[in-house]
Amino acid sequence: MTIDMRDLGRIGFTEDQATLLDLATDFCLRRSPISTVRRLMEDEMGHDPAIWQEMGELGWLGVAIPEAFGGSGLSLAEVVPLVEQMGRRLMAGPFVSTTLAAQAILVAGTEDQRRTVLPRIAEGVPASLALAEAEGNWDLEAVTCLAKAAGPGRLTLSGTKVLVGDAHVAQWFVVSVLYEGHPALVLVPASALPDGAMRREGIIDETRRAFRLCLDGVDLPDSALMDPALAQTGLRHLHLAGNLLGAAEMVGGTQACVDYTIDYLKTRTQFGKLIGSYQAVKHPTVEAYVAYEQARSHLYSAAHCFAEQGTGEIATRMAKAQADAAYSFAADRAIQFHGGFGFTWDCDAQLYRRGAIWHAAQYGDGAYHKRKLVSLLF
Amino acid sequence: MSEVDPKDFAAYAEGADAWFRENVVRDPGFMLPLTFMEVGTDRQFDFLRDWQNRVYEAGYLGAAWPKAYGGGGLPQAFQNEANRAMRRHHGPIMLNAIGLNWTGPLLLDLGSEAHRQKHLKGILSAEDIWCQGFSEPENGSDLGNAQTRAVRDGDDYVVNGSKIWTTLGRFAKYMILLARTDTTAPKKYDGLSFILTPMTVPGVETVPIRKLTGEHGFTQTFFTDARIPAEGLVGVEGGGWKVAMRTLEYERGARGGQAGGHVAMGTNAFDVVNLASRMSRAGAPLLEDPLMADRMIEFMMEIQSLALCSQRTQVPALIADRPSGIPLSSKLMSTEMTRRLNAFAIRLTGQSGAYYVDEPGAVDNGIWARAYLNSFSATIGGGTSQIQANIVGEHVLGLPKS
Ligand SMILES: Cc1cc2nc3c(=O)[nH]c(=O)nc-3n(C[C@H](O)[C@H](O)[C@H](O)COP(=O)(O)OP(=O)(O)OC[C@H]3O[C@@H](n4cnc5c(N)ncnc54)[C@H](O)[C@@H]3O)c2cc1C
């Protein structure tokens, strides 16, 4: 057993990460107060286009896009603090969908696709991913939607994608399909989708927008096919990147949830004492806080080691699994420790709990990642 | 001080690695304690005292303490490197933990020049073993209520009362004593003083206490009109509570400056993985049981998170929201994890879990059961986990006092 030789990851933090963390902490606090979050939940669009535009102007959409394609040439390690702070403020919008779509194009797109689409994304044009199917397999290579040659130079698609984030605003979709019997990726412009192809889904986290996407009859030039030789690499990269950014949102959310609970424990009085003085309430809150610190440590290790062969995958899976455990526990206890108010729509505890459930369902929950770690480590 | 010449550093690191590779004795022919709280027999004591002395003489203990007090006068990075080499080669524990890790840094911090001159070198060389007299039979978690009396009489304090759970009490030459010098102070904390106390004077008596493992570890210490020189007072009379709290920060690892080396062998997740890989159930390797494998992965994640949390404390921007959060919760996190991990390890051994140390059927000579039982020393000693949770809740999260 050579396990003790395995590098499970380590903390590293760049100047750029520090700068972006500062900026994002301030920006998200100001632009996404809870009143805005709740207003946008009721809004069909679900996010504020003016804020989205600001993010584009700040260059946040291009952080992990190479300079040659209009980005700033950093990596996902620098995106993590941005997403963490968005998660902390439950900030709505297509930032993660768009960032992941750009990653897919960067890793598995053709040169032409990179040159035409990445600079647009870097400027702030939203894009998304259509990967999940009704079957619900977190292994992204298990695809049933089809792309078939349809006459010279054309492709047609069939099948249905689910839980497609921000489809109502995305201008491009990176879609996983089977092509000639193998998983492949196709870059579909929104303009190629027939009327009625999209239906908004009822999802547990109402700060988000997700759609069912029917691909039947989508007709494309075969230049829409991404590099088939890179499809598998691309899907693996998306799986890990999706988990990394998911963990970042969750860690931010966990922090906010713990803070929200602590505030209540310091103001609510029962039996003549602040409820935070009762250990039956205090100690689980400490447990939630400690789990949060552990999750954040895993997150920044995963961010730092993400690009490393082997270690990147281990650290990312650990980060997502720990984020799932920490967020679920903190938000579950947050509901309980708010008493009757915790059972209401108006209490923010439900927002955090719903967010945690949403994220567990995306790209794999804690149990799934632990199972994967078993095969990686034992 | 903080400038490290890479060449000197590399040479030192290489020297440390070679020295520990050559000098570590892993099996002296009798059971070695896993922590400083488990030292029970004279054989164990003599072996560990000699070991600490040799590490010190070789320059791998107290390397970062000032030269004037017997230290090496080197930057902390050197000692850290020596610590890593010591662990890498499975060096036995450092015996004089209370001196090296608590009393020493405390004296460098709050002690007088005379205290430092008198005590630091003996702490490093293991010539002077130290113990801690805080807990009393009636006052443990509520340490501020300690009642052992110290009454000033000329150049001495006359001490009466009893301390308990005194680790290394039987071997110690000195004690850090928390005693009540004023019974009339309106606040109980203000009546306490912190005194460096010789254990070898008339009127100080130690009685061994048998531990849950069946061995003898700590003692009860009785004071009967013992005359303790007042020069041992640290800080001011009546200011002992603050000094004791500072001591606990060193003890719990919330503050740095320790002489170095490890005082507990610690349980390594990889050792438990290794154990699991050797075990089987109904003919199948145990790690093929998904429930066991899932638990094992959780422990690996948890242990990794502790290492990462400690690395994170070196990055101020990543702990800005609650800078004291990780340092103040590290004892709680690590001791509770160790306790649960050892309990899990016993489960892994299946039916053999029924055997204890030295029985041929016991897996790894029963080390897992022994380690589990001993793991409570850390979840109780140094402030119980429940008290640690109060500390984190109140001092880190700002929750109201219980
Ligand atoms: C192996 C070992 C070595 C030790 N070595 C030393 C030593 O060298 N020197 C020394 O001075 N002491 C030493 N101790 C003593 C140790 O510090 C005390 O045992 C400890 O502080 C608890 O005090 P107690 O034993 O009086 O338990 P109590 O304080 O009576 O606690 C009993 C239980 O009540 C809980 N409890 C108490 N108060 C609260 C509260 N406010 N909120 C929630 N729960 C509470 C505790 O967590 C515990 O579970 C050692 C202990 C052990 C086990």
PDB file of N, CA and C in Angstrom, chain A residues 248-284:
ATOM      1  N   ALA A 248     -17.340  25.893  -4.174  1.00  0.00           N
ATOM      2  CA  ALA A 248     -17.077  27.295  -3.818  1.00  0.00           C
ATOM      3  C   ALA A 248     -18.370  27.998  -3.415  1.00  0.00           C
ATOM      4  N   GLU A 249     -19.418  27.821  -4.197  1.00  0.00           N
ATOM      5  CA  GLU A 249     -20.708  28.436  -3.836  1.00  0.00           C
ATOM      6  C   GLU A 249     -21.197  27.911  -2.495  1.00  0.00           C
ATOM      7  N   MET A 250     -21.019  26.616  -2.290  1.00  0.00           N
ATOM      8  CA  MET A 250     -21.528  25.996  -1.061  1.00  0.00           C
ATOM      9  C   MET A 250     -20.774  26.499   0.164  1.00  0.00           C
ATOM     10  N   VAL A 251     -19.468  26.648   0.028  1.00  0.00           N
ATOM     11  CA  VAL A 251     -18.679  27.120   1.170  1.00  0.00           C
ATOM     12  C   VAL A 251     -19.100  28.550   1.522  1.00  0.00           C
ATOM     13  N   GLY A 252     -19.288  29.381   0.490  1.00  0.00           N
ATOM     14  CA  GLY A 252     -19.779  30.735   0.744  1.00  0.00           C
ATOM     15  C   GLY A 252     -21.134  30.696   1.430  1.00  0.00           C
ATOM     16  N   GLY A 253     -22.016  29.842   0.936  1.00  0.00           N
ATOM     17  CA  GLY A 253     -23.343  29.729   1.522  1.00  0.00           C
ATOM     18  C   GLY A 253     -23.290  29.235   2.959  1.00  0.00           C
ATOM     19  N   THR A 254     -22.377  28.309   3.234  1.00  0.00           N
ATOM     20  CA  THR A 254     -22.268  27.776   4.590  1.00  0.00           C
ATOM     21  C   THR A 254     -21.857  28.881   5.563  1.00  0.00           C
ATOM     22  N   GLN A 255     -20.901  29.681   5.127  1.00  0.00           N
ATOM     23  CA  GLN A 255     -20.458  30.768   5.996  1.00  0.00           C
ATOM     24  C   GLN A 255     -21.629  31.695   6.326  1.00  0.00           C
ATOM     25  N   ALA A 256     -22.375  32.082   5.303  1.00  0.00           N
ATOM     26  CA  ALA A 256     -23.487  32.999   5.516  1.00  0.00           C
ATOM     27  C   ALA A 256     -24.544  32.364   6.409  1.00  0.00           C
ATOM     28  N   CYS A 257     -24.760  31.089   6.212  1.00  0.00           N
ATOM     29  CA  CYS A 257     -25.773  30.389   6.989  1.00  0.00           C
ATOM     30  C   CYS A 257     -25.389  30.313   8.468  1.00  0.00           C
ATOM     31  N   VAL A 258     -24.114  30.021   8.730  1.00  0.00           N
ATOM     32  CA  VAL A 258     -23.646  29.986  10.119  1.00  0.00           C
ATOM     33  C   VAL A 258     -23.762  31.383  10.732  1.00  0.00           C
ATOM     34  N   ASP A 259     -23.351  32.397   9.987  1.00  0.00           N
ATOM     35  CA  ASP A 259     -23.432  33.766  10.504  1.00  0.00           C
ATOM     36  C   ASP A 259     -24.878  34.177  10.793  1.00  0.00           C
ATOM     37  N   TYR A 260     -25.758  33.793   9.887  1.00  0.00           N
ATOM     38  CA  TYR A 260     -27.182  34.125  10.038  1.00  0.00           C
ATOM     39  C   TYR A 260     -27.736  33.484  11.317  1.00  0.00           C
ATOM     40  N   THR A 261     -27.356  32.241  11.554  1.00  0.00           N
ATOM     41  CA  THR A 261     -27.818  31.539  12.750  1.00  0.00           C
ATOM     42  C   THR A 261     -27.254  32.190  14.013  1.00  0.00           C
ATOM     43  N   ILE A 262     -25.965  32.500  13.969  1.00  0.00           N
ATOM     44  CA  ILE A 262     -25.330  33.114  15.143  1.00  0.00           C
ATOM     45  C   ILE A 262     -26.034  34.423  15.504  1.00  0.00           C
ATOM     46  N   ASP A 263     -26.373  35.210  14.496  1.00  0.00           N
ATOM     47  CA  ASP A 263     -27.073  36.474  14.767  1.00  0.00           C
ATOM     48  C   ASP A 263     -28.345  36.234  15.568  1.00  0.00           C
ATOM     49  N   TYR A 264     -29.079  35.218  15.178  1.00  0.00           N
ATOM     50  CA  TYR A 264     -30.339  34.935  15.869  1.00  0.00           C
ATOM     51  C   TYR A 264     -30.062  34.466  17.298  1.00  0.00           C
ATOM     52  N   LEU A 265     -29.054  33.629  17.452  1.00  0.00           N
ATOM     53  CA  LEU A 265     -28.736  33.094  18.783  1.00  0.00           C
ATOM     54  C   LEU A 265     -28.286  34.195  19.741  1.00  0.00           C
ATOM     55  N   LYS A 266     -27.864  35.304  19.184  1.00  0.00           N
ATOM     56  CA  LYS A 266     -27.406  36.419  20.022  1.00  0.00           C
ATOM     57  C   LYS A 266     -28.516  37.441  20.292  1.00  0.00           C
ATOM     58  N   THR A 267     -29.680  37.251  19.674  1.00  0.00           N
ATOM     59  CA  THR A 267     -30.740  38.244  19.875  1.00  0.00           C
ATOM     60  C   THR A 267     -32.020  37.648  20.468  1.00  0.00           C
ATOM     61  N   ARG A 268     -32.282  36.402  20.230  1.00  0.00           N
ATOM     62  CA  ARG A 268     -33.516  35.773  20.687  1.00  0.00           C
ATOM     63  C   ARG A 268     -33.378  35.318  22.142  1.00  0.00           C
ATOM     64  N   THR A 269     -34.348  35.707  22.968  1.00  0.00           N
ATOM     65  CA  THR A 269     -34.321  35.338  24.375  1.00  0.00           C
ATOM     66  C   THR A 269     -35.461  34.379  24.701  1.00  0.00           C
ATOM     67  N   GLN A 270     -35.148  33.332  25.476  1.00  0.00           N
ATOM     68  CA  GLN A 270     -36.180  32.456  26.041  1.00  0.00           C
ATOM     69  C   GLN A 270     -35.754  32.070  27.457  1.00  0.00           C
ATOM     70  N   PHE A 271     -36.728  31.876  28.335  1.00  0.00           N
ATOM     71  CA  PHE A 271     -36.446  31.580  29.744  1.00  0.00           C
ATOM     72  C   PHE A 271     -35.513  32.641  30.334  1.00  0.00           C
ATOM     73  N   GLY A 272     -35.627  33.857  29.835  1.00  0.00           N
ATOM     74  CA  GLY A 272     -34.825  34.943  30.395  1.00  0.00           C
ATOM     75  C   GLY A 272     -33.371  34.938  29.962  1.00  0.00           C
ATOM     76  N   LYS A 273     -33.005  34.063  29.004  1.00  0.00           N
ATOM     77  CA  LYS A 273     -31.604  34.031  28.557  1.00  0.00           C
ATOM     78  C   LYS A 273     -31.544  34.021  27.037  1.00  0.00           C
ATOM     79  N   LEU A 274     -30.463  34.566  26.496  1.00  0.00           N
ATOM     80  CA  LEU A 274     -30.256  34.456  25.057  1.00  0.00           C
ATOM     81  C   LEU A 274     -30.126  32.970  24.701  1.00  0.00           C
ATOM     82  N   ILE A 275     -30.803  32.559  23.635  1.00  0.00           N
ATOM     83  CA  ILE A 275     -30.799  31.118  23.338  1.00  0.00           C
ATOM     84  C   ILE A 275     -29.401  30.598  22.988  1.00  0.00           C
ATOM     85  N   GLY A 276     -28.512  31.483  22.544  1.00  0.00           N
ATOM     86  CA  GLY A 276     -27.136  31.065  22.232  1.00  0.00           C
ATOM     87  C   GLY A 276     -26.356  30.634  23.459  1.00  0.00           C
ATOM     88  N   SER A 277     -26.885  30.906  24.652  1.00  0.00           N
ATOM     89  CA  SER A 277     -26.177  30.466  25.853  1.00  0.00           C
ATOM     90  C   SER A 277     -26.482  28.995  26.152  1.00  0.00           C
ATOM     91  N   TYR A 278     -27.521  28.440  25.533  1.00  0.00           N
ATOM     92  CA  TYR A 278     -27.829  27.020  25.759  1.00  0.00           C
ATOM     93  C   TYR A 278     -26.909  26.136  24.935  1.00  0.00           C
ATOM     94  N   GLN A 279     -26.281  25.194  25.619  1.00  0.00           N
ATOM     95  CA  GLN A 279     -25.294  24.378  24.910  1.00  0.00           C
ATOM     96  C   GLN A 279     -25.909  23.443  23.875  1.00  0.00           C
ATOM     97  N   ALA A 280     -27.176  23.105  24.079  1.00  0.00           N
ATOM     98  CA  ALA A 280     -27.833  22.242  23.088  1.00  0.00           C
ATOM     99  C   ALA A 280     -27.933  22.969  21.752  1.00  0.00           C
ATOM    100  N   VAL A 281     -27.833  24.278  21.791  1.00  0.00           N
ATOM    101  CA  VAL A 281     -27.869  25.092  20.581  1.00  0.00           C
ATOM    102  C   VAL A 281     -26.448  25.533  20.214  1.00  0.00           C
ATOM    103  N   LYS A 282     -25.699  25.898  21.227  1.00  0.00           N
ATOM    104  CA  LYS A 282     -24.348  26.425  20.992  1.00  0.00           C
ATOM    105  C   LYS A 282     -23.417  25.372  20.380  1.00  0.00           C
ATOM    106  N   HIS A 283     -23.400  24.184  20.955  1.00  0.00           N
ATOM    107  CA  HIS A 283     -22.415  23.196  20.504  1.00  0.00           C
ATOM    108  C   HIS A 283     -22.638  22.711  19.061  1.00  0.00           C
ATOM    109  N   PRO A 284     -23.872  22.431  18.668  1.00  0.00           N
ATOM    110  CA  PRO A 284     -24.049  22.105  17.239  1.00  0.00           C
ATOM    111  C   PRO A 284     -23.680  23.276  16.316  1.00  0.00           C
TER     112      PRO A 284
END
